[in-house]
Amino acid sequence: MKPTATMRAETKYLWFNTKTRREYIRITDQIAAFISECGLQDGMLLASAMHITAGVYINDWEEGLIQDIDAWLERLAPVNPHYKHHNTGEDNGDAHLKRLLINHQVIVPITDGKLDLGPWEQIFYAEFDGKREKRVILKALGM
Amino acid sequence: MKPTATMRAETKYLWFNTKTRREYIRITDQIAAFISECGLQDGMLLASAMHITAGVYINDWEEGLIQDIDAWLERLAPVNPHYKHHNTGEDNGDAHLKRLLINHQVIVPITDGKLDLGPWEQIFYAEFDGKREKRVILKALGM
Amino acid sequence: MKPTATMRAETKYLWFNTKTRREYIRITDQIAAFISECGLQDGMLLASAMHITAGVYINDWEEGLIQDIDAWLERLAPVNPHYKHHNTGEDNGDAHLKRLLINHQVIVPITDGKLDLGPWEQIFYAEFDGKREKRVILKALGM
């Protein structure tokens, strides 16, 4: 059992405003910097998209794969004018489904003052209905 | 760095017994009330479906979209008499897959004594094989 | 409100090296043993696959359903020689997508010194590109 320090919670918001409607943005470095600033040594970090047409996921930082992921999301949750949601005047039904498919949040463990990620794990913000201001919340809990 | 209070954990179980087999029930208010009762000011809240044919997700509180989500889940994880799982006498193979697709849990950050949700984020219980008693666990960790 | 003990974090890594490329391994008992060793009474446990072609999920421990899940993942995220990711020399594009579909992590609540799982919830490691050493991180936070 390790010596205990005082547990605490730390919060930060990341803002995004993409130029295109769909975009995949690597945010690992911003999250690592937040943990360094906090000085947390051990715990968990939540990164969660606060808008319901965007997500957060962990996978490879490789351009071909990112294109594969985008094509796959479009195949399983396609742009389609006939969603019932569009009766409200919206046109982003596909973006809601894409967020559900890729998920909107990840928990990253913190060990020895750093994000405890596997060798190829990178954290991404996935925008499915962009060109406007959106937020991701970072909430760290630990000591 | 904020002044530190004592960290603690709080637990509650929500019960459901739906009238129909598939149903989507908004549970944001019940979860917000739990956080108020606890008096936690900062931390994380886990909401997790304890039965393997139900899920918890965060998305829009809009009837058309809820119908779109249901139709989408049925398209990707359809009712089908031929699942191998049905050799056990069960008939709910699709419900297991729908839970995997929508996911069975969310973490909600708590800030300033409240659920720190985006403007349109609402928490839903998703029932895929209802008409019997089922539970969601709420576990809050914070101070 | 319960009497408070001191919050702490505990970490363990589980190693896997499967004989086949795709495999589903029940890890509930190993995780329960970790919580017993830690002596944590209340809190949360993160189990997260550290390699981006593997996942962790919670569902039924029933061989027919496991076969259904595998067939379903293959239907929605199929082996396919034409992924753009394969231009890098890799051949595991499907494995990256299968991990995104099933998700790579779960949070398990801890109550009264035990994993607080529903009656049929079992935790699985899902390998999609095996026959090599891979890790799952366990991170528990609580008291």
GROMACS .gro file of C-alpha atoms in nm:
model
  429
    1MET     CA    1   0.000   0.000   0.000
    2LYS     CA    2   0.136   0.335  -0.107
    3PRO     CA    3   0.165   0.639   0.122
    4THR     CA    4  -0.151   0.849   0.079
    5ALA     CA    5  -0.173   1.212  -0.024
    6THR     CA    6  -0.492   1.416  -0.023
    7MET     CA    7  -0.743   1.328  -0.292
    8ARG     CA    8  -0.875   1.613  -0.504
    9ALA     CA    9  -1.064   1.689  -0.824
   10GLU     CA   10  -0.950   1.916  -1.106
   11THR     CA   11  -1.151   2.047  -1.401
   12LYS     CA   12  -1.073   2.202  -1.738
   13TYR     CA   13  -1.272   2.269  -2.056
   14LEU     CA   14  -1.127   2.236  -2.405
   15TRP     CA   15  -1.293   2.441  -2.681
   16PHE     CA   16  -1.324   2.340  -3.047
   17ASN     CA   17  -1.454   2.517  -3.356
   18THR     CA   18  -1.375   2.306  -3.662
   19LYS     CA   19  -1.358   2.437  -4.018
   20THR     CA   20  -1.533   2.131  -4.162
   21ARG     CA   21  -1.841   1.943  -4.049
   22ARG     CA   22  -1.658   1.617  -3.966
   23GLU     CA   23  -1.310   1.625  -3.815
   24TYR     CA   24  -1.085   1.410  -3.594
   25ILE     CA   25  -0.848   1.605  -3.369
   26ARG     CA   26  -0.575   1.452  -3.154
   27ILE     CA   27  -0.597   1.588  -2.798
   28THR     CA   28  -0.349   1.364  -2.613
   29ASP     CA   29  -0.093   1.643  -2.563
   30GLN     CA   30  -0.346   1.893  -2.424
   31ILE     CA   31  -0.471   1.633  -2.177
   32ALA     CA   32  -0.117   1.535  -2.074
   33ALA     CA   33  -0.038   1.904  -2.015
   34PHE     CA   34  -0.348   1.939  -1.795
   35ILE     CA   35  -0.230   1.649  -1.577
   36SER     CA   36   0.117   1.803  -1.547
   37GLU     CA   37  -0.034   2.139  -1.446
   38CYS     CA   38  -0.256   1.970  -1.184
   39GLY     CA   39   0.037   1.776  -1.042
   40LEU     CA   40  -0.181   1.469  -0.987
   41GLN     CA   41   0.032   1.158  -0.943
   42ASP     CA   42  -0.227   0.880  -0.938
   43GLY     CA   43  -0.594   0.857  -1.033
   44MET     CA   44  -0.833   0.880  -1.326
   45LEU     CA   45  -0.903   1.139  -1.593
   46LEU     CA   46  -1.240   1.170  -1.768
   47ALA     CA   47  -1.249   1.333  -2.113
   48SER     CA   48  -1.611   1.376  -2.227
   49ALA     CA   49  -1.770   1.558  -2.522
   50MET     CA   50  -2.038   1.794  -2.389
   51HIS     CA   51  -2.226   1.824  -2.719
   52ILE     CA   52  -2.440   1.538  -2.841
   53THR     CA   53  -2.306   1.539  -3.196
   54ALA     CA   54  -1.940   1.487  -3.100
   55GLY     CA   55  -1.739   1.212  -2.933
   56VAL     CA   56  -1.408   1.121  -2.772
   57TYR     CA   57  -1.225   0.797  -2.849
   58ILE     CA   58  -0.883   0.633  -2.817
   59ASN     CA   59  -0.719   0.470  -3.119
   60ASP     CA   60  -0.430   0.498  -3.364
   61TRP     CA   61  -0.274   0.826  -3.482
   62GLU     CA   62  -0.250   0.714  -3.844
   63GLU     CA   63  -0.412   0.905  -4.127
   64GLY     CA   64  -0.525   0.598  -4.323
   65LEU     CA   65  -0.697   0.450  -4.021
   66ILE     CA   66  -0.867   0.780  -3.942
   67GLN     CA   67  -1.011   0.775  -4.294
   68ASP     CA   68  -1.120   0.413  -4.241
   69ILE     CA   69  -1.295   0.512  -3.916
   70ASP     CA   70  -1.474   0.799  -4.088
   71ALA     CA   71  -1.590   0.577  -4.377
   72TRP     CA   72  -1.701   0.308  -4.130
   73LEU     CA   73  -1.903   0.555  -3.921
   74GLU     CA   74  -2.066   0.685  -4.239
   75ARG     CA   75  -2.151   0.330  -4.349
   76LEU     CA   76  -2.314   0.234  -4.016
   77ALA     CA   77  -2.469   0.573  -3.932
   78PRO     CA   78  -2.513   0.746  -4.268
   79VAL     CA   79  -2.614   1.097  -4.361
   80ASN     CA   80  -2.980   1.055  -4.454
   81PRO     CA   81  -3.253   1.316  -4.508
   82HIS     CA   82  -3.522   1.086  -4.367
   83TYR     CA   83  -3.438   1.079  -3.995
   84LYS     CA   84  -3.745   1.165  -3.785
   85HIS     CA   85  -3.523   1.406  -3.589
   86HIS     CA   86  -3.522   1.626  -3.899
   87ASN     CA   87  -3.890   1.708  -3.849
   88THR     CA   88  -3.763   1.953  -3.584
   89GLY     CA   89  -3.575   2.144  -3.855
   90GLU     CA   90  -3.241   1.981  -3.771
   91ASP     CA   91  -3.034   1.802  -4.038
   92ASN     CA   92  -2.779   1.625  -3.817
   93GLY     CA   93  -2.946   1.294  -3.728
   94ASP     CA   94  -2.642   1.103  -3.851
   95ALA     CA   95  -2.414   1.301  -3.617
   96HIS     CA   96  -2.617   1.190  -3.310
   97LEU     CA   97  -2.586   0.825  -3.418
   98LYS     CA   98  -2.215   0.853  -3.499
   99ARG     CA   99  -2.153   0.987  -3.145
  100LEU     CA  100  -2.341   0.688  -2.999
  101LEU     CA  101  -2.136   0.449  -3.212
  102ILE     CA  102  -1.790   0.586  -3.130
  103ASN     CA  103  -1.891   0.682  -2.773
  104HIS     CA  104  -1.858   1.026  -2.619
  105GLN     CA  105  -1.608   0.972  -2.340
  106VAL     CA  106  -1.299   0.790  -2.220
  107ILE     CA  107  -1.138   0.739  -1.881
  108VAL     CA  108  -0.759   0.756  -1.885
  109PRO     CA  109  -0.567   0.618  -1.585
  110ILE     CA  110  -0.297   0.841  -1.430
  111THR     CA  111   0.012   0.668  -1.288
  112ASP     CA  112   0.336   0.829  -1.165
  113GLY     CA  113   0.212   1.172  -1.269
  114LYS     CA  114   0.142   1.075  -1.631
  115LEU     CA  115  -0.137   0.943  -1.853
  116ASP     CA  116  -0.099   0.566  -1.836
  117LEU     CA  117  -0.166   0.490  -2.203
  118GLY     CA  118  -0.055   0.189  -2.409
  119PRO     CA  119   0.220   0.233  -2.670
  120TRP     CA  120  -0.013   0.337  -2.955
  121GLU     CA  121  -0.308   0.481  -2.765
  122GLN     CA  122  -0.392   0.838  -2.867
  123ILE     CA  123  -0.695   1.037  -2.755
  124PHE     CA  124  -0.912   1.199  -3.024
  125TYR     CA  125  -1.194   1.449  -3.033
  126ALA     CA  126  -1.442   1.342  -3.303
  127GLU     CA  127  -1.654   1.621  -3.449
  128PHE     CA  128  -1.962   1.516  -3.646
  129ASP     CA  129  -2.146   1.849  -3.680
  130GLY     CA  130  -1.885   2.120  -3.657
  131LYS     CA  131  -1.827   2.477  -3.767
  132ARG     CA  132  -1.946   2.605  -3.428
  133GLU     CA  133  -1.810   2.626  -3.071
  134LYS     CA  134  -1.814   2.306  -2.872
  135ARG     CA  135  -1.657   2.184  -2.550
  136VAL     CA  136  -1.490   1.877  -2.400
  137ILE     CA  137  -1.475   1.855  -2.021
  138LEU     CA  138  -1.166   1.716  -1.849
  139LYS     CA  139  -1.223   1.600  -1.492
  140ALA     CA  140  -0.936   1.444  -1.301
  141LEU     CA  141  -0.980   1.267  -0.969
  142GLY     CA  142  -0.681   1.151  -0.768
  143MET     CA  143  -0.395   1.260  -0.551
  144MET     CA  144  -0.572   2.446  -0.638
  145LYS     CA  145  -0.901   2.431  -0.451
  146PRO     CA  146  -0.931   2.375  -0.075
  147THR     CA  147  -0.979   2.004  -0.014
  148ALA     CA  148  -1.269   1.839   0.164
  149THR     CA  149  -1.288   1.470   0.251
  150MET     CA  150  -1.337   1.234  -0.041
  151ARG     CA  151  -1.618   0.984  -0.013
  152ALA     CA  152  -1.827   0.741  -0.216
  153GLU     CA  153  -2.207   0.728  -0.234
  154THR     CA  154  -2.431   0.458  -0.385
  155LYS     CA  155  -2.792   0.432  -0.495
  156TYR     CA  156  -2.990   0.184  -0.706
  157LEU     CA  157  -3.265   0.287  -0.948
  158TRP     CA  158  -3.531   0.024  -1.028
  159PHE     CA  159  -3.716  -0.015  -1.358
  160ASN     CA  160  -4.001  -0.237  -1.473
  161THR     CA  161  -4.113  -0.126  -1.818
  162LYS     CA  162  -4.453  -0.203  -1.971
  163THR     CA  163  -4.305  -0.272  -2.314
  164ARG     CA  164  -4.004  -0.474  -2.423
  165ARG     CA  165  -3.804  -0.177  -2.556
  166GLU     CA  166  -3.821   0.160  -2.387
  167TYR     CA  167  -3.605   0.473  -2.343
  168ILE     CA  168  -3.647   0.650  -2.008
  169ARG     CA  169  -3.491   0.985  -1.919
  170ILE     CA  170  -3.318   0.960  -1.579
  171THR     CA  171  -3.132   1.293  -1.562
  172ASP     CA  172  -3.356   1.435  -1.288
  173GLN     CA  173  -3.328   1.128  -1.063
  174ILE     CA  174  -2.949   1.138  -1.093
  175ALA     CA  175  -2.935   1.513  -1.028
  176ALA     CA  176  -3.150   1.462  -0.717
  177PHE     CA  177  -2.912   1.190  -0.594
  178ILE     CA  178  -2.617   1.430  -0.622
  179SER     CA  179  -2.809   1.700  -0.433
  180GLU     CA  180  -2.895   1.452  -0.156
  181CYS     CA  181  -2.530   1.342  -0.131
  182GLY     CA  182  -2.408   1.699  -0.115
  183LEU     CA  183  -2.103   1.614  -0.328
  184GLN     CA  184  -1.951   1.929  -0.478
  185ASP     CA  185  -1.686   1.789  -0.712
  186GLY     CA  186  -1.616   1.446  -0.857
  187MET     CA  187  -1.758   1.180  -1.088
  188LEU     CA  188  -2.085   0.989  -1.107
  189LEU     CA  189  -2.112   0.644  -1.265
  190ALA     CA  190  -2.454   0.532  -1.394
  191SER     CA  191  -2.439   0.170  -1.508
  192ALA     CA  192  -2.709  -0.079  -1.614
  193MET     CA  193  -2.671  -0.396  -1.403
  194HIS     CA  194  -2.859  -0.621  -1.646
  195ILE     CA  195  -2.696  -0.733  -1.968
  196THR     CA  196  -2.993  -0.653  -2.191
  197ALA     CA  197  -3.016  -0.285  -2.094
  198GLY     CA  198  -2.795   0.020  -2.135
  199VAL     CA  199  -2.736   0.380  -2.028
  200TYR     CA  200  -2.649   0.656  -2.275
  201ILE     CA  201  -2.640   1.036  -2.307
  202ASN     CA  202  -2.808   1.207  -2.602
  203ASP     CA  203  -3.097   1.433  -2.702
  204TRP     CA  204  -3.437   1.445  -2.530
  205GLU     CA  205  -3.632   1.464  -2.856
  206GLU     CA  206  -3.896   1.207  -2.948
  207GLY     CA  207  -3.805   1.189  -3.318
  208LEU     CA  208  -3.441   1.120  -3.241
  209ILE     CA  209  -3.534   0.855  -2.984
  210GLN     CA  210  -3.732   0.680  -3.259
  211ASP     CA  211  -3.432   0.716  -3.492
  212ILE     CA  212  -3.204   0.560  -3.229
  213ASP     CA  213  -3.444   0.269  -3.180
  214ALA     CA  214  -3.471   0.205  -3.555
  215TRP     CA  215  -3.091   0.230  -3.591
  216LEU     CA  216  -3.028  -0.020  -3.308
  217GLU     CA  217  -3.280  -0.257  -3.468
  218ARG     CA  218  -3.109  -0.223  -3.807
  219LEU     CA  219  -2.758  -0.297  -3.670
  220ALA     CA  220  -2.857  -0.552  -3.403
  221PRO     CA  221  -3.187  -0.697  -3.523
  222VAL     CA  222  -3.437  -0.928  -3.361
  223ASN     CA  223  -3.352  -1.263  -3.520
  224PRO     CA  224  -3.462  -1.615  -3.424
  225HIS     CA  225  -3.129  -1.764  -3.532
  226TYR     CA  226  -2.889  -1.636  -3.264
  227LYS     CA  227  -2.690  -1.925  -3.112
  228HIS     CA  228  -2.775  -1.780  -2.769
  229HIS     CA  229  -3.133  -1.898  -2.831
  230ASN     CA  230  -3.024  -2.261  -2.803
  231THR     CA  231  -3.032  -2.198  -2.427
  232GLY     CA  232  -3.407  -2.128  -2.448
  233GLU     CA  233  -3.360  -1.748  -2.446
  234ASP     CA  234  -3.506  -1.528  -2.720
  235ASN     CA  235  -3.324  -1.199  -2.645
  236GLY     CA  236  -2.998  -1.225  -2.842
  237ASP     CA  237  -3.070  -0.891  -3.008
  238ALA     CA  238  -3.104  -0.722  -2.668
  239HIS     CA  239  -2.751  -0.830  -2.567
  240LEU     CA  240  -2.611  -0.685  -2.890
  241LYS     CA  241  -2.811  -0.361  -2.862
  242ARG     CA  242  -2.665  -0.308  -2.513
  243LEU     CA  243  -2.314  -0.356  -2.650
  244LEU     CA  244  -2.384  -0.107  -2.930
  245ILE     CA  245  -2.528   0.173  -2.716
  246ASN     CA  246  -2.301   0.091  -2.419
  247HIS     CA  247  -2.417   0.017  -2.066
  248GLN     CA  248  -2.272   0.303  -1.866
  249VAL     CA  249  -2.176   0.669  -1.854
  250ILE     CA  250  -1.959   0.879  -1.626
  251VAL     CA  251  -2.100   1.223  -1.550
  252PRO     CA  252  -1.867   1.487  -1.404
  253ILE     CA  253  -1.987   1.676  -1.095
  254THR     CA  254  -1.885   2.043  -1.061
  255ASP     CA  255  -2.006   2.302  -0.806
  256GLY     CA  256  -2.251   2.050  -0.663
  257LYS     CA  257  -2.424   1.975  -0.994
  258LEU     CA  258  -2.406   1.735  -1.288
  259ASP     CA  259  -2.171   1.908  -1.533
  260LEU     CA  260  -2.361   1.827  -1.853
  261GLY     CA  261  -2.355   2.010  -2.185
  262PRO     CA  262  -2.660   2.217  -2.290
  263TRP     CA  263  -2.847   1.928  -2.457
  264GLU     CA  264  -2.703   1.627  -2.276
  265GLN     CA  265  -2.970   1.411  -2.113
  266ILE     CA  266  -2.911   1.072  -1.950
  267PHE     CA  267  -3.130   0.780  -2.062
  268TYR     CA  268  -3.195   0.427  -1.944
  269ALA     CA  269  -3.236   0.203  -2.251
  270GLU     CA  270  -3.442  -0.110  -2.194
  271PHE     CA  271  -3.411  -0.383  -2.459
  272ASP     CA  272  -3.581  -0.677  -2.283
  273GLY     CA  273  -3.820  -0.531  -2.031
  274LYS     CA  274  -4.140  -0.619  -1.851
  275ARG     CA  275  -3.941  -0.732  -1.547
  276GLU     CA  276  -3.748  -0.570  -1.259
  277LYS     CA  277  -3.407  -0.434  -1.344
  278ARG     CA  278  -3.156  -0.202  -1.177
  279VAL     CA  279  -2.915   0.080  -1.257
  280ILE     CA  280  -2.639   0.149  -1.005
  281LEU     CA  281  -2.536   0.507  -0.930
  282LYS     CA  282  -2.192   0.540  -0.772
  283ALA     CA  283  -2.055   0.885  -0.697
  284LEU     CA  284  -1.697   0.951  -0.595
  285GLY     CA  285  -1.585   1.293  -0.486
  286MET     CA  286  -1.593   1.547  -0.207
  287MET     CA  287  -2.336   0.949   0.531
  288LYS     CA  288  -2.081   0.676   0.593
  289PRO     CA  289  -1.770   0.718   0.808
  290THR     CA  290  -1.481   0.808   0.580
  291ALA     CA  291  -1.154   0.622   0.541
  292THR     CA  292  -0.858   0.750   0.340
  293MET     CA  293  -0.900   0.750  -0.035
  294ARG     CA  294  -0.628   0.582  -0.239
  295ALA     CA  295  -0.551   0.451  -0.587
  296GLU     CA  296  -0.429   0.101  -0.674
  297THR     CA  297  -0.291  -0.027  -1.006
  298LYS     CA  298  -0.232  -0.366  -1.166
  299TYR     CA  299  -0.159  -0.486  -1.519
  300LEU     CA  300  -0.301  -0.809  -1.665
  301TRP     CA  301  -0.104  -0.970  -1.949
  302PHE     CA  302  -0.252  -1.168  -2.239
  303ASN     CA  303  -0.099  -1.367  -2.524
  304THR     CA  304  -0.373  -1.552  -2.707
  305LYS     CA  305  -0.321  -1.859  -2.927
  306THR     CA  306  -0.569  -1.740  -3.188
  307ARG     CA  307  -0.621  -1.403  -3.351
  308ARG     CA  308  -0.968  -1.343  -3.204
  309GLU     CA  309  -1.052  -1.456  -2.852
  310TYR     CA  310  -1.288  -1.365  -2.568
  311ILE     CA  311  -1.147  -1.426  -2.218
  312ARG     CA  312  -1.345  -1.391  -1.896
  313ILE     CA  313  -1.148  -1.179  -1.645
  314THR     CA  314  -1.406  -1.123  -1.369
  315ASP     CA  315  -1.225  -1.348  -1.119
  316GLN     CA  316  -0.884  -1.183  -1.170
  317ILE     CA  317  -1.040  -0.840  -1.118
  318ALA     CA  318  -1.232  -0.953  -0.809
  319ALA     CA  319  -0.907  -1.094  -0.666
  320PHE     CA  320  -0.731  -0.761  -0.727
  321ILE     CA  321  -1.000  -0.577  -0.529
  322SER     CA  322  -0.969  -0.829  -0.242
  323GLU     CA  323  -0.590  -0.785  -0.237
  324CYS     CA  324  -0.627  -0.405  -0.232
  325GLY     CA  325  -0.878  -0.417   0.049
  326LEU     CA  326  -1.079  -0.133  -0.105
  327GLN     CA  327  -1.434  -0.126   0.036
  328ASP     CA  328  -1.601   0.140  -0.178
  329GLY     CA  329  -1.514   0.312  -0.506
  330MET     CA  330  -1.464   0.248  -0.876
  331LEU     CA  331  -1.248   0.011  -1.080
  332LEU     CA  332  -1.136   0.090  -1.434
  333ALA     CA  333  -1.042  -0.203  -1.662
  334SER     CA  334  -0.901  -0.074  -1.991
  335ALA     CA  335  -0.732  -0.247  -2.286
  336MET     CA  336  -0.398  -0.072  -2.352
  337HIS     CA  337  -0.365  -0.195  -2.712
  338ILE     CA  338  -0.580  -0.043  -2.984
  339THR     CA  339  -0.688  -0.376  -3.135
  340ALA     CA  340  -0.840  -0.517  -2.816
  341GLY     CA  341  -1.134  -0.428  -2.594
  342VAL     CA  342  -1.300  -0.490  -2.258
  343TYR     CA  343  -1.676  -0.539  -2.223
  344ILE     CA  344  -1.939  -0.671  -1.980
  345ASN     CA  345  -2.197  -0.924  -2.095
  346ASP     CA  346  -2.311  -1.286  -2.060
  347TRP     CA  347  -2.081  -1.583  -1.989
  348GLU     CA  348  -2.257  -1.810  -2.238
  349GLU     CA  349  -2.075  -1.974  -2.527
  350GLY     CA  350  -2.356  -1.931  -2.781
  351LEU     CA  351  -2.381  -1.558  -2.711
  352ILE     CA  352  -2.004  -1.517  -2.734
  353GLN     CA  353  -2.023  -1.671  -3.082
  354ASP     CA  354  -2.310  -1.436  -3.167
  355ILE     CA  355  -2.105  -1.137  -3.051
  356ASP     CA  356  -1.808  -1.247  -3.262
  357ALA     CA  357  -2.025  -1.297  -3.573
  358TRP     CA  358  -2.193  -0.960  -3.514
  359LEU     CA  359  -1.860  -0.776  -3.480
  360GLU     CA  360  -1.740  -0.943  -3.799
  361ARG     CA  361  -2.059  -0.840  -3.981
  362LEU     CA  362  -2.034  -0.472  -3.877
  363ALA     CA  363  -1.653  -0.438  -3.885
  364PRO     CA  364  -1.538  -0.708  -4.128
  365VAL     CA  365  -1.195  -0.834  -4.219
  366ASN     CA  366  -1.127  -0.657  -4.550
  367PRO     CA  367  -0.802  -0.619  -4.746
  368HIS     CA  368  -0.899  -0.271  -4.867
  369TYR     CA  369  -0.869  -0.062  -4.550
  370LYS     CA  370  -0.649   0.245  -4.608
  371HIS     CA  371  -0.467   0.157  -4.285
  372HIS     CA  372  -0.320  -0.139  -4.472
  373ASN     CA  373  -0.109   0.094  -4.688
  374THR     CA  374   0.119   0.113  -4.383
  375GLY     CA  375   0.186  -0.261  -4.413
  376GLU     CA  376  -0.064  -0.354  -4.140
  377ASP     CA  377  -0.346  -0.602  -4.203
  378ASN     CA  378  -0.557  -0.543  -3.891
  379GLY     CA  379  -0.790  -0.257  -3.988
  380ASP     CA  380  -1.091  -0.465  -3.884
  381ALA     CA  381  -0.944  -0.513  -3.536
  382HIS     CA  382  -0.923  -0.136  -3.479
  383LEU     CA  383  -1.290  -0.098  -3.578
  384LYS     CA  384  -1.404  -0.396  -3.369
  385ARG     CA  385  -1.240  -0.236  -3.062
  386LEU     CA  386  -1.427   0.089  -3.130
  387LEU     CA  387  -1.755  -0.101  -3.164
  388ILE     CA  388  -1.728  -0.308  -2.845
  389ASN     CA  389  -1.544  -0.031  -2.655
  390HIS     CA  390  -1.211  -0.067  -2.482
  391GLN     CA  391  -1.295  -0.011  -2.118
  392VAL     CA  392  -1.546  -0.052  -1.838
  393ILE     CA  393  -1.589   0.101  -1.495
  394VAL     CA  394  -1.702  -0.143  -1.227
  395PRO     CA  395  -1.841  -0.004  -0.902
  396ILE     CA  396  -1.699  -0.144  -0.575
  397THR     CA  397  -1.940  -0.176  -0.279
  398ASP     CA  398  -1.878  -0.348   0.056
  399GLY     CA  399  -1.536  -0.467  -0.061
  400LYS     CA  400  -1.666  -0.641  -0.376
  401LEU     CA  401  -1.731  -0.575  -0.743
  402ASP     CA  402  -2.092  -0.452  -0.752
  403LEU     CA  403  -2.203  -0.638  -1.065
  404GLY     CA  404  -2.554  -0.741  -1.168
  405PRO     CA  405  -2.654  -1.110  -1.150
  406TRP     CA  406  -2.529  -1.202  -1.500
  407GLU     CA  407  -2.263  -0.937  -1.558
  408GLN     CA  408  -1.923  -1.085  -1.642
  409ILE     CA  409  -1.617  -0.888  -1.754
  410PHE     CA  410  -1.441  -1.000  -2.074
  411TYR     CA  411  -1.116  -0.919  -2.249
  412ALA     CA  412  -1.181  -0.916  -2.625
  413GLU     CA  413  -0.876  -0.984  -2.840
  414PHE     CA  414  -0.904  -0.893  -3.210
  415ASP     CA  415  -0.540  -0.922  -3.321
  416GLY     CA  416  -0.372  -1.165  -3.087
  417LYS     CA  417  -0.080  -1.407  -3.077
  418ARG     CA  418   0.136  -1.141  -2.909
  419GLU     CA  419   0.174  -0.986  -2.564
  420LYS     CA  420  -0.086  -0.730  -2.466
  421ARG     CA  421  -0.195  -0.560  -2.146
  422VAL     CA  422  -0.508  -0.449  -1.962
  423ILE     CA  423  -0.467  -0.188  -1.691
  424LEU     CA  424  -0.671  -0.210  -1.372
  425LYS     CA  425  -0.696   0.115  -1.176
  426ALA     CA  426  -0.903   0.127  -0.860
  427LEU     CA  427  -0.994   0.449  -0.681
  428GLY     CA  428  -1.168   0.443  -0.346
  429MET     CA  429  -1.126   0.379   0.022
   0.00000   0.00000   0.00000
